[in-house]
Amino acid sequence: MTNHRIALIPGDGIGAEVLPPAQQVLDVLGRRHGFTLSYTSYDDWSCERYLREGAMMPADGIDQLRDKDAILLGAVGYPGVPDHVSLWGLLIPIRRSFRQYVNLRPIRVFEGIDSPVRGARAGDVDFVVVRENVEGEYSEVGGRLNRGFPDEMAVQEAVFTRAGVTRVLDYAFELAAQRGGRLTSATKSNGIVHTMPFWDQLVADRAAEFPQVAWDQEHIDALAAKFVLEPARFDVVVASNLFGDILSDLAAAVAGSIGIAPAANLNPEREFPSMFEPVHGSAPDIAGQGIANPLGAIWSAAMMLGHLGHPAAAKDITDAIASVLAKTDVRTRDLGGAATTAEFTDKLLGLL
Amino acid sequence: MTNHRIALIPGDGIGAEVLPPAQQVLDVLGRRHGFTLSYTSYDDWSCERYLREGAMMPADGIDQLRDKDAILLGAVGYPGVPDHVSLWGLLIPIRRSFRQYVNLRPIRVFEGIDSPVRGARAGDVDFVVVRENVEGEYSEVGGRLNRGFPDEMAVQEAVFTRAGVTRVLDYAFELAAQRGGRLTSATKSNGIVHTMPFWDQLVADRAAEFPQVAWDQEHIDALAAKFVLEPARFDVVVASNLFGDILSDLAAAVAGSIGIAPAANLNPEREFPSMFEPVHGSAPDIAGQGIANPLGAIWSAAMMLGHLGHPAAAKDITDAIASVLAKTDVRTRDLGGAATTAEFTDKLLGLL
Ligand SMILES: CC(C)[C@H](C(=O)O)[C@@H](O)C(=O)O
Ligand SMILES: CC(C)[C@H](C(=O)O)[C@@H](O)C(=O)O
């Protein structure tokens, strides 16, 4: 029986409350589909650790994760610890060390969820944002000049490499070929002079290799507007690191699912572990009360199973999520209900 | 009687169809409020000129505009001419040569306009996006290495100067002090390492000078989501060049007003002419049919009058726009009607 070694990093706040429900679901699926999961928990990799010891994880943290098959992360962030500390101390080093160059964010309007956008109806809106996850606008190249003086400035280099862009485009085109056969590239080649025309050129190059995929490109400003105006029209949207970050959060909001959306940070070659995390944050305001919505972590676990080679098990989970939302009115507070994390999880387990 | 020298640049497509309605409105207001406008038209500064002569405007184009009090632009863009050519050949040089460092985009849900967002109700949503308009992520600093080889890359420097950021923040804080007293700064200091923490620091510095303004900051991904989830909560939103570009188009879509939204490119010191332009493009698909919606150009003309020192005249125009939308069902095709540009303009003139 295949065993998968899973690293669990609960992180901060509600992170520790949403991972156990995900594990419960995973274990049910393992029994049903014939695989096992063995977990290693990294309970203190967190902002509290940072405040105590000056680092989010130990110096050999990345090495401790290296032999795992996948990483399931809860949430990171804590009042008093600046975001750039918590993120660049844990999340971003994991993405980069393990070449998780694809950030995959499924966007789906579930029946039983009210979208804030009139045109976003259940069944119609079902797409994915493929975000480049390790280069582009998020670079450490740059710095400040003349600190504190009137002529002070800060500069930052966006870096787009042919290899880095091509591999994420290949992933996106392949995904589009398996899904609805349509791809939209986010660009800003009318404003961003050097890097986005290069991106466009690589998109056109790759498109030539995927004649079965119908593709177009939209400037990021117009594309953000279209997410609101015509959300049902997308299939696969591919974007740079920054554009993908913006578009995926915007799309989750359009779908009414910011509290339940998952993200996968993938190393498609499986040379290194991939990481799965709910999109929601650590929610310090409700942490410790047992009322966090576990669906983001559970949906992330489904993506993890898909990546580990169990698409049928993954589908069992997303079907159960769809059922619990469509067929019951059990809801956690963020969705307008009063159920606890445990009650909501039990309801979902019953439908699994 | 004060006279204002106005440069008219119709540009491409429907640009030439929406400026005459704006002029009609302006002339009515001049008579009523006691000022005159003299126009100089630059009819051939366009993509057609580019195709014929290799440049969007003459070599001394910027100098021809220098002694004007304001510039009213129709739209730029033409099938077959890449956007970066038309924009960097006309729009962007004007913004930069005349230090139009503020791009101001009012966002308002008018009664009679259907917003695609459930929570965006007329009366509730009324804010402005103040976009930094000449530096930041839109820089020409950068280029390509190893062109055509596997190790090819493109780099682009984002440049944020203390002076450049401070002046736009001052504008935004002053505007917030005059409006609802609230300001939101768009940032991404958790992901963009060097420039956005600098931006945040300058925001905090300026905020200390405006104790009457309540301010907060949001990361651009979360902010884009909030534009959809809570559009009524904003008053003044200040953002870098790229973030402001994205947010202002997104906000116009949320307000249901992408076809009627205006933009002002301001040199607040009035050392150089400022430029006013509808947000919509040249719409080649409907150009020449006389059915373009003139409200974007008319609302832009209102912003121009405000800048030229005629706030009461500007308000007459925005009131007439509100009336024509709320009290009549005359609409151009983009708003679901069948009226021509001339019919819609006449209706509005009747309500002025
Ligand atoms: C066309 C483009 C360069 C321009 C910009 O991004 O500045 C446009 O989107 C705008 O908002 O005026
Ligand atoms: C927190 C931040 C650095 C991160 C990102 O922008 O990558 C987050 O927004 C995300 O989408 O995972």
XYZ file of C-alpha atoms and ligand atoms in Angstrom:
728
model
C 0.000 0.000 0.000
C 1.431 3.365 -1.017
C 2.365 5.593 1.867
C 2.735 9.351 1.502
C 4.882 11.301 3.934
C 3.119 14.538 4.757
C 4.623 17.512 6.587
C 2.029 19.425 8.598
C 2.834 23.036 9.400
C -0.114 24.493 11.327
C 1.588 27.899 11.654
C -0.379 30.598 13.478
C -3.892 31.366 14.657
C -6.600 29.194 13.146
C -3.971 27.232 11.202
C -3.855 24.702 14.036
C -7.654 24.430 14.022
C -8.168 23.729 10.333
C -5.473 21.089 9.764
C -6.982 18.366 12.016
C -10.278 18.398 10.060
C -8.257 18.067 6.845
C -6.418 15.083 8.347
C -9.688 13.424 9.337
C -10.909 13.730 5.766
C -7.604 12.500 4.348
C -7.633 9.406 6.544
C -11.141 8.452 5.428
C -10.074 8.769 1.807
C -6.910 6.751 2.386
C -8.925 3.832 3.737
C -11.375 4.042 0.866
C -8.858 4.417 -1.953
C -6.069 2.229 -0.581
C -3.227 4.489 0.501
C -1.823 5.647 3.799
C -0.487 8.975 4.973
C 2.149 9.389 7.633
C 2.402 12.812 9.196
C 5.268 14.775 10.656
C 4.113 17.888 12.497
C 6.132 21.060 12.748
C 3.977 22.632 15.405
C 6.213 25.454 16.482
C 7.164 26.845 13.061
C 5.285 30.048 13.630
C 5.356 33.703 14.511
C 5.470 32.772 18.194
C 8.690 30.925 17.506
C 9.954 33.998 15.671
C 9.189 36.207 18.666
C 10.931 33.749 20.971
C 13.899 32.636 18.894
C 14.190 35.141 16.054
C 13.300 32.738 13.230
C 10.083 31.217 11.925
C 11.725 27.817 11.478
C 15.042 26.227 12.432
C 18.111 26.868 10.285
C 17.796 23.388 8.766
C 14.014 23.715 8.308
C 14.057 23.336 4.553
C 16.188 20.183 4.886
C 13.724 18.692 7.353
C 11.000 18.993 4.724
C 13.037 17.748 1.793
C 12.167 14.036 2.039
C 8.417 14.635 2.413
C 5.979 13.950 -0.415
C 3.907 17.043 0.313
C 3.456 19.863 2.810
C 0.120 20.953 4.232
C 0.276 24.445 5.726
C -2.369 26.058 7.940
C -1.808 29.813 7.999
C 0.937 32.257 8.866
C 0.648 35.671 10.514
C 0.438 37.120 13.987
C -0.286 40.587 15.344
C 2.992 42.358 15.984
C 5.026 40.337 13.514
C 5.318 42.186 10.202
C 4.001 40.150 7.293
C 7.245 40.339 5.391
C 8.988 38.650 8.343
C 6.522 35.787 8.637
C 6.271 35.256 4.900
C 9.901 35.638 3.894
C 10.828 33.529 6.922
C 8.690 30.531 6.033
C 6.267 30.567 3.122
C 8.448 32.137 0.461
C 11.644 30.152 1.272
C 9.611 26.933 0.961
C 8.163 28.036 -2.389
C 11.598 28.947 -3.693
C 13.782 26.203 -2.206
C 11.458 23.555 -3.567
C 10.987 25.250 -6.939
C 7.244 25.411 -6.468
C 7.003 27.542 -9.544
C 3.299 26.987 -10.129
C 0.738 28.484 -7.780
C -2.593 26.956 -8.693
C -5.831 28.496 -7.496
C -9.150 26.919 -8.498
C -12.071 29.339 -8.659
C -15.530 27.884 -8.432
C -18.929 29.182 -7.404
C -20.578 26.519 -5.280
C -24.307 26.174 -5.031
C -25.289 27.449 -1.611
C -22.667 30.206 -1.590
C -23.768 33.743 -2.381
C -21.418 35.423 -4.773
C -21.182 39.205 -4.428
C -21.223 39.411 -8.229
C -24.566 39.092 -9.987
C -23.152 37.280 -13.003
C -21.283 34.665 -10.958
C -23.657 31.713 -10.843
C -22.958 28.227 -9.497
C -21.991 25.898 -12.309
C -21.022 28.724 -14.664
C -17.905 29.970 -12.929
C -15.244 27.276 -12.824
C -11.724 28.239 -13.756
C -8.166 28.164 -12.466
C -5.547 30.825 -12.049
C -2.036 29.576 -12.774
C 0.379 31.976 -11.138
C 4.130 32.032 -11.674
C 5.367 31.562 -8.131
C 9.115 32.075 -7.809
C 10.376 34.940 -10.002
C 8.983 38.045 -11.694
C 8.044 41.060 -9.629
C 8.780 39.379 -6.280
C 12.518 39.672 -6.361
C 15.059 40.503 -3.714
C 17.121 42.383 -6.298
C 17.051 46.050 -5.423
C 17.426 48.312 -2.449
C 17.446 51.880 -1.226
C 19.682 54.800 -2.050
C 20.309 57.945 0.009
C 18.380 56.637 2.992
C 16.731 59.438 4.957
C 17.706 62.194 2.499
C 15.401 64.171 0.222
C 16.822 62.340 -2.780
C 16.137 58.916 -1.270
C 14.775 56.253 -3.602
C 13.937 52.572 -3.588
C 14.386 50.399 -6.640
C 13.344 46.842 -7.310
C 14.075 44.717 -10.303
C 11.431 42.471 -11.808
C 13.233 39.479 -13.337
C 11.600 37.270 -15.965
C 13.688 34.414 -17.373
C 12.904 32.438 -20.493
C 13.150 29.163 -18.571
C 11.096 30.441 -15.650
C 8.285 31.801 -17.800
C 8.276 28.912 -20.268
C 7.847 26.203 -17.632
C 4.823 27.857 -16.027
C 3.306 28.533 -19.451
C 3.784 24.884 -20.398
C 1.997 23.871 -17.229
C -0.857 26.272 -17.984
C -1.250 25.258 -21.631
C -1.233 21.565 -20.697
C -3.861 22.202 -18.062
C -5.969 24.147 -20.568
C -5.675 21.271 -23.042
C -7.053 18.880 -20.364
C -9.778 21.273 -19.233
C -11.900 23.480 -21.484
C -9.202 24.196 -24.071
C -9.065 27.939 -23.404
C -6.274 30.047 -21.941
C -6.049 33.754 -21.115
C -2.695 35.370 -20.450
C -2.528 38.376 -18.135
C -0.193 41.034 -19.457
C 0.570 44.753 -19.301
C 2.769 45.081 -22.332
C 1.253 48.494 -23.051
C 2.627 49.903 -19.810
C 5.401 47.643 -18.528
C 8.001 48.151 -21.214
C 10.618 45.441 -20.923
C 9.283 42.401 -19.151
C 5.699 42.063 -20.348
C 6.424 42.186 -24.097
C 8.891 39.348 -23.378
C 6.133 37.459 -21.514
C 3.762 37.976 -24.476
C 6.345 36.672 -26.896
C 6.888 33.515 -24.856
C 3.108 33.011 -24.621
C 2.827 33.219 -28.414
C 5.759 30.783 -28.750
C 4.191 28.220 -26.444
C 0.745 28.691 -27.974
C 2.162 27.503 -31.281
C 2.914 24.150 -29.596
C -0.650 23.800 -28.308
C -2.873 24.253 -31.367
C -5.750 22.606 -29.483
C -5.842 25.507 -27.010
C -7.648 28.728 -27.977
C -5.856 31.573 -26.253
C -5.992 35.317 -25.859
C -4.336 37.951 -23.732
C -5.721 40.812 -21.698
C -4.049 43.705 -19.960
C -4.215 43.246 -16.208
C -6.420 46.327 -15.664
C -9.000 45.186 -18.226
C -8.732 41.593 -17.026
C -9.470 42.552 -13.417
C -12.560 44.363 -14.724
C -13.634 41.301 -16.744
C -13.360 39.047 -13.703
C -16.255 41.117 -12.347
C -18.119 41.641 -15.620
C -17.821 38.200 -17.226
C -16.509 35.717 -14.650
C -18.045 32.751 -16.439
C -15.910 33.225 -19.508
C -12.583 31.932 -18.162
C -11.020 28.485 -18.193
C -7.282 28.783 -17.450
C -5.774 32.191 -16.646
C -1.987 32.354 -16.569
C -0.212 35.266 -14.927
C 3.056 36.511 -13.492
C 3.753 36.311 -9.773
C 2.239 39.692 -8.862
C -0.601 39.661 -11.387
C -1.498 36.113 -10.385
C -1.525 37.066 -6.731
C -3.974 39.904 -7.393
C -6.160 37.991 -9.833
C -6.478 34.905 -7.652
C -7.643 36.838 -4.591
C -9.982 38.919 -6.713
C -11.393 35.801 -8.350
C -11.952 34.123 -4.981
C -13.873 37.205 -3.869
C -15.950 37.169 -7.058
C -16.763 33.504 -6.397
C -17.746 34.323 -2.820
C -15.185 31.821 -1.633
C -12.331 33.768 -0.073
C -12.836 31.832 3.178
C -12.816 28.395 1.552
C -10.401 28.767 -1.371
C -7.278 26.586 -1.549
C -3.891 27.114 -3.139
C -1.346 24.627 -4.379
C 2.323 25.546 -4.672
C 3.532 22.941 -7.114
C 6.837 21.562 -8.201
C 5.326 19.772 -11.196
C 8.429 17.633 -11.764
C 8.034 16.208 -8.227
C 11.734 16.723 -7.644
C 10.773 18.459 -4.397
C 7.695 18.431 -2.160
C 4.780 20.644 -3.173
C 2.868 22.711 -0.616
C -0.886 23.094 -0.132
C -2.479 25.870 1.897
C -5.849 27.503 2.384
C -5.946 31.054 1.040
C -7.413 32.509 4.229
C -5.062 33.927 6.839
C -4.472 33.091 10.475
C -7.537 35.126 11.580
C -6.270 36.104 15.044
C -9.689 37.598 15.863
C -11.370 34.180 15.957
C -8.389 31.950 16.786
C -8.818 29.555 19.710
C -12.615 29.560 19.593
C -13.081 26.435 17.485
C -15.240 28.252 14.946
C -12.888 28.535 11.955
C -14.121 27.306 8.602
C -12.180 24.115 7.750
C -13.173 24.010 4.060
C -10.092 25.912 2.826
C -7.796 23.357 4.453
C -9.976 20.447 3.323
C -10.078 21.676 -0.273
C -6.278 22.147 -0.088
C -6.009 18.527 1.071
C -8.023 17.528 -1.990
C -5.534 19.312 -4.231
C -2.747 17.503 -2.402
C -4.343 14.128 -3.132
C -4.686 15.081 -6.771
C -0.998 15.916 -6.902
C -0.067 12.672 -5.108
C -1.823 10.643 -7.791
C -5.287 10.137 -6.331
C -7.644 12.179 -8.521
C -10.681 10.056 -7.599
C -10.075 10.634 -3.897
C -9.625 14.358 -4.581
C -12.934 14.433 -6.398
C -14.664 12.684 -3.477
C -13.587 15.619 -1.334
C -14.656 18.399 -3.674
C -17.965 16.599 -4.211
C -18.470 16.471 -0.436
C -17.677 20.184 -0.166
C -20.213 20.899 -2.906
C -22.798 18.723 -1.102
C -22.339 20.200 2.334
C -22.834 23.671 0.851
C -25.705 22.817 -1.502
C -27.658 20.330 0.594
C -27.292 21.487 4.175
C -27.514 24.793 5.930
C -24.757 23.961 8.389
C -22.317 26.854 8.111
C -19.492 28.389 10.102
C -19.723 32.032 11.101
C -17.808 33.389 8.085
C -20.574 31.903 5.904
C -23.328 33.355 8.046
C -23.990 30.320 10.256
C -23.237 29.351 13.843
C -21.676 25.888 13.463
C -18.348 25.080 15.096
C -15.400 23.759 13.139
C -16.120 20.278 14.523
C -19.831 20.364 13.624
C -19.120 21.530 10.092
C -16.420 18.873 9.683
C -18.754 16.132 10.974
C -21.446 17.161 8.536
C -18.968 16.983 5.690
C -17.593 13.611 6.833
C -21.151 12.316 6.830
C -21.505 13.276 3.174
C -18.157 11.902 2.105
C -13.860 87.307 -18.878
C -11.426 84.463 -18.221
C -10.494 82.488 -21.282
C -9.059 78.987 -21.104
C -6.959 77.623 -23.943
C -7.918 74.014 -24.511
C -6.027 71.509 -26.650
C -8.332 68.930 -28.203
C -6.749 65.638 -29.229
C -9.504 63.412 -30.617
C -7.045 60.565 -31.347
C -8.519 57.397 -32.826
C -11.848 55.677 -33.358
C -14.721 57.080 -31.321
C -12.383 59.717 -29.843
C -13.488 62.126 -32.601
C -17.163 61.362 -31.874
C -17.137 61.997 -28.132
C -15.194 65.270 -28.006
C -17.771 67.444 -29.874
C -20.525 66.571 -27.334
C -18.107 67.515 -24.548
C -17.437 70.841 -26.282
C -21.169 71.539 -26.611
C -21.575 71.003 -22.883
C -18.519 73.110 -22.068
C -19.787 76.023 -24.135
C -23.147 76.032 -22.361
C -21.387 76.116 -19.015
C -19.040 78.888 -20.114
C -21.988 81.110 -20.997
C -23.719 80.325 -17.722
C -20.700 80.717 -15.425
C -18.923 83.513 -17.246
C -15.821 82.094 -18.885
C -14.801 81.271 -22.409
C -12.866 78.407 -23.902
C -10.739 78.629 -27.009
C -9.874 75.378 -28.685
C -6.906 74.209 -30.699
C -7.497 70.861 -32.387
C -4.784 68.342 -33.081
C -6.880 66.184 -35.334
C -4.221 64.045 -36.873
C -2.308 63.030 -33.730
C -3.334 59.442 -34.026
C -2.449 55.918 -35.002
C -3.275 56.755 -38.605
C -0.597 59.416 -38.488
C 1.766 56.833 -36.992
C 1.073 54.430 -39.848
C 1.625 57.204 -42.395
C 4.517 59.112 -40.847
C 6.005 56.861 -38.194
C 5.040 59.006 -35.202
C 1.838 59.640 -33.289
C 2.566 63.361 -33.052
C 5.091 65.777 -34.572
C 8.560 66.019 -33.031
C 7.614 69.329 -31.397
C 4.207 68.016 -30.261
C 4.859 68.491 -26.564
C 5.953 72.091 -27.207
C 2.767 72.804 -29.136
C 0.755 71.855 -26.058
C 2.896 73.657 -23.522
C 1.018 76.988 -23.502
C -2.429 75.400 -23.189
C -4.391 75.474 -19.929
C -5.656 71.938 -20.347
C -5.787 69.043 -22.789
C -8.915 67.060 -23.596
C -8.106 63.706 -25.179
C -10.583 61.386 -26.900
C -9.071 57.918 -27.174
C -5.982 56.263 -28.591
C -5.623 52.864 -30.246
C -6.084 51.336 -33.651
C -6.103 47.770 -34.949
C -2.650 46.922 -36.237
C -0.807 49.478 -34.135
C 0.590 47.855 -30.986
C -0.668 49.524 -27.821
C 2.804 50.276 -26.562
C 3.453 52.292 -29.738
C 0.297 54.377 -29.501
C 0.616 54.935 -25.763
C 4.323 55.559 -25.464
C 4.082 57.751 -28.557
C 1.412 60.098 -27.210
C -0.323 59.490 -23.886
C 2.655 58.628 -21.736
C 4.990 61.377 -23.057
C 2.266 63.934 -22.296
C 1.819 62.572 -18.774
C 5.541 62.650 -18.155
C 6.593 65.829 -19.936
C 3.950 67.805 -18.109
C 4.596 66.124 -14.753
C 1.015 64.955 -14.532
C 1.938 62.922 -11.513
C -1.612 62.481 -10.236
C -4.066 60.284 -12.092
C -7.461 60.890 -10.555
C -10.331 58.493 -11.156
C -13.705 59.152 -9.519
C -15.790 56.040 -8.878
C -19.485 56.498 -8.431
C -22.538 54.308 -8.842
C -25.215 56.365 -10.566
C -28.869 55.675 -10.094
C -30.090 54.094 -13.317
C -26.883 52.152 -13.874
C -26.812 48.477 -12.992
C -23.709 47.557 -11.120
C -22.542 43.976 -11.615
C -21.809 43.862 -7.873
C -24.742 43.310 -5.526
C -23.320 45.506 -2.766
C -22.636 48.495 -5.046
C -25.691 50.688 -4.647
C -26.226 54.197 -6.001
C -25.418 56.773 -3.351
C -23.292 54.380 -1.289
C -20.341 53.960 -3.615
C -18.574 57.285 -4.160
C -14.812 57.317 -3.899
C -11.719 58.318 -5.836
C -8.597 56.453 -6.806
C -5.470 58.625 -6.721
C -2.860 56.908 -8.842
C 0.798 57.878 -9.010
C 1.194 58.583 -12.698
C 4.813 59.066 -13.725
C 7.183 56.721 -11.891
C 7.028 53.390 -10.033
C 6.555 50.186 -11.961
C 6.178 51.906 -15.355
C 9.811 52.630 -15.982
C 11.940 52.446 -19.049
C 14.885 51.264 -16.964
C 15.632 47.692 -17.906
C 16.035 45.532 -20.965
C 16.794 42.076 -22.261
C 19.856 39.889 -21.939
C 20.905 36.974 -24.148
C 18.160 37.631 -26.672
C 16.989 34.438 -28.383
C 19.116 32.112 -26.232
C 17.880 29.660 -23.590
C 19.293 31.878 -20.860
C 17.441 34.941 -22.131
C 15.884 37.200 -19.531
C 14.091 40.527 -19.288
C 14.508 42.818 -16.319
C 12.685 45.980 -15.378
C 13.364 48.302 -12.521
C 10.547 49.801 -10.487
C 11.723 53.200 -9.251
C 10.076 54.958 -6.315
C 11.547 58.289 -5.234
C 10.867 60.062 -1.962
C 9.851 63.235 -3.828
C 7.710 61.383 -6.344
C 5.816 59.383 -3.753
C 5.493 62.214 -1.249
C 3.873 64.631 -3.691
C 1.156 62.199 -4.735
C 0.539 61.223 -1.117
C 0.189 64.886 -0.192
C -2.368 65.304 -2.937
C -4.276 62.247 -1.724
C -4.235 63.202 1.957
C -5.397 66.739 1.133
C -8.203 65.368 -0.981
C -9.213 62.988 1.812
C -9.235 65.899 4.261
C -11.673 67.750 1.950
C -13.822 64.690 1.278
C -14.810 62.060 3.842
C -11.593 62.149 5.852
C -10.581 58.560 5.069
C -7.656 57.237 3.064
C -6.597 53.721 2.109
C -3.107 53.058 0.798
C -2.576 50.137 -1.584
C 0.601 48.256 -0.791
C 2.281 44.884 -1.177
C 5.018 45.233 1.382
C 4.635 41.554 2.277
C 5.697 40.474 -1.193
C 7.490 43.372 -2.907
C 10.587 43.642 -0.779
C 12.281 46.948 -1.463
C 9.869 49.474 -2.881
C 6.603 48.862 -1.027
C 8.023 49.050 2.517
C 9.459 52.418 1.424
C 6.010 53.437 0.149
C 4.444 52.380 3.481
C 6.995 54.394 5.422
C 6.279 57.523 3.394
C 2.525 57.006 3.879
C 3.019 56.811 7.645
C 5.197 59.958 7.503
C 2.609 61.950 5.601
C -0.249 60.607 7.715
C 1.383 62.223 10.738
C 0.868 65.603 9.033
C -2.829 64.943 8.450
C -4.233 63.995 11.841
C -7.737 64.747 10.568
C -7.514 61.873 8.078
C -8.163 58.308 9.281
C -6.035 55.994 7.188
C -5.243 52.341 6.717
C -3.351 50.204 4.259
C -4.271 47.020 2.443
C -2.217 44.656 0.354
C -3.219 44.956 -3.283
C -4.567 41.391 -3.483
C -6.834 41.850 -0.453
C -7.770 45.351 -1.607
C -8.882 44.145 -5.029
C -11.076 41.592 -3.222
C -12.533 44.305 -0.960
C -13.455 46.470 -3.937
C -15.894 43.671 -4.787
C -16.900 42.738 -1.240
C -17.249 46.177 0.382
C -17.154 48.860 -2.334
C -19.057 51.349 -0.213
C -16.356 51.525 2.399
C -13.808 53.648 0.492
C -13.250 57.393 0.302
C -9.775 58.079 -1.134
C -7.588 55.194 -2.288
C -3.974 56.049 -3.081
C -1.829 53.682 -5.087
C 1.330 53.326 -7.129
C 1.246 53.612 -10.907
C 0.562 49.933 -11.605
C -1.662 49.254 -8.599
C -3.655 52.417 -9.320
C -4.094 51.383 -12.925
C -5.525 48.016 -11.906
C -7.662 49.340 -9.061
C -9.190 52.162 -11.046
C -10.351 49.913 -13.889
C -11.596 47.331 -11.427
C -13.465 49.998 -9.478
C -15.070 51.376 -12.635
C -16.274 47.864 -13.462
C -17.652 47.419 -9.937
C -19.518 50.712 -10.348
C -20.899 49.563 -13.688
C -19.374 52.627 -15.284
C -16.451 51.467 -17.382
C -18.050 53.104 -20.430
C -18.637 56.473 -18.767
C -15.719 56.838 -16.338
C -13.324 59.786 -16.686
C -9.677 60.239 -15.765
C -7.712 63.356 -14.960
C -3.955 63.458 -15.383
C -3.048 66.350 -13.140
C -0.098 68.598 -12.654
C -1.436 70.000 -9.381
C 1.040 72.914 -9.355
C -0.385 74.089 -12.716
C 3.137 74.554 -13.981
C 2.097 72.542 -17.036
C -1.244 71.686 -18.657
C -3.202 68.810 -17.196
C -4.938 66.221 -19.386
C -8.478 64.834 -19.188
C -9.610 61.672 -20.945
C -12.447 59.179 -20.832
C -11.327 55.784 -19.592
C -12.926 53.901 -22.490
C -10.823 53.107 -25.520
C -11.151 53.962 -29.185
C -13.708 51.147 -29.747
C -12.886 50.474 -33.408
C -15.858 48.090 -33.636
C -18.400 50.914 -33.334
C -16.330 53.847 -34.627
C -17.910 55.960 -37.362
C -21.502 54.943 -36.549
C -22.383 57.873 -34.302
C -23.477 55.603 -31.464
C -20.615 56.058 -28.973
C -21.484 56.996 -25.405
C -20.356 60.618 -24.850
C -20.631 60.538 -21.039
C -16.987 59.563 -20.448
C -15.793 62.604 -22.402
C -18.434 64.850 -20.818
C -17.534 63.734 -17.293
C -13.850 64.302 -18.197
C -14.772 67.832 -19.295
C -16.383 68.324 -15.882
C -13.136 67.336 -14.182
C -11.337 69.785 -16.445
C -13.609 72.633 -15.364
C -13.000 71.712 -11.734
C -9.267 71.906 -12.326
C -9.597 75.230 -14.180
C -11.290 76.777 -11.146
C -14.985 76.292 -11.946
C -16.243 73.768 -9.398
C -19.858 74.953 -9.684
C -19.817 74.454 -13.448
C -18.258 71.019 -12.959
C -21.035 70.091 -10.564
C -23.683 71.228 -13.059
C -22.271 68.647 -15.443
C -22.099 65.737 -13.005
C -25.626 66.592 -11.837
C -26.830 66.489 -15.433
C -25.129 63.121 -15.940
C -26.837 61.822 -12.802
C -30.186 63.173 -14.045
C -30.001 61.781 -17.526
C -29.251 58.343 -16.070
C -31.758 58.468 -13.216
C -34.664 60.281 -14.844
C -34.683 59.164 -18.452
C -34.324 55.877 -20.228
C -32.400 57.343 -23.130
C -29.266 55.229 -23.388
C -26.554 54.464 -25.903
C -25.988 50.884 -26.939
C -23.255 50.163 -24.366
C -25.855 50.891 -21.669
C -28.458 48.700 -23.291
C -30.303 51.395 -25.269
C -30.532 52.442 -28.900
C -29.911 56.198 -28.753
C -27.303 57.830 -30.947
C -24.493 59.946 -29.542
C -26.376 63.068 -30.688
C -29.682 62.022 -29.126
C -28.048 61.164 -25.804
C -26.137 64.462 -25.829
C -29.323 66.437 -26.592
C -31.144 64.786 -23.740
C -28.304 65.692 -21.389
C -28.123 69.283 -22.686
C -31.843 69.584 -21.984
C -31.228 68.655 -18.346
C -28.249 70.940 -17.880
C -2.947 52.155 -21.747
C -2.112 52.181 -20.563
C -0.658 52.419 -20.747
C -2.710 53.097 -19.559
C -1.967 52.901 -18.285
O -1.812 51.786 -17.805
O -1.527 53.902 -17.765
C -4.184 52.900 -19.320
O -4.451 51.612 -18.836
C -4.671 53.935 -18.399
O -5.092 53.593 -17.290
O -4.600 55.103 -18.747
C 1.412 36.847 1.689
C 1.980 37.028 0.362
C 3.455 37.200 0.270
C 1.484 35.973 -0.534
C 1.900 36.317 -1.907
O 1.642 37.417 -2.394
O 2.485 35.453 -2.533
C -0.010 35.758 -0.481
O -0.680 36.900 -0.868
C -0.352 34.603 -1.337
O -1.053 34.787 -2.328
O 0.096 33.493 -1.030
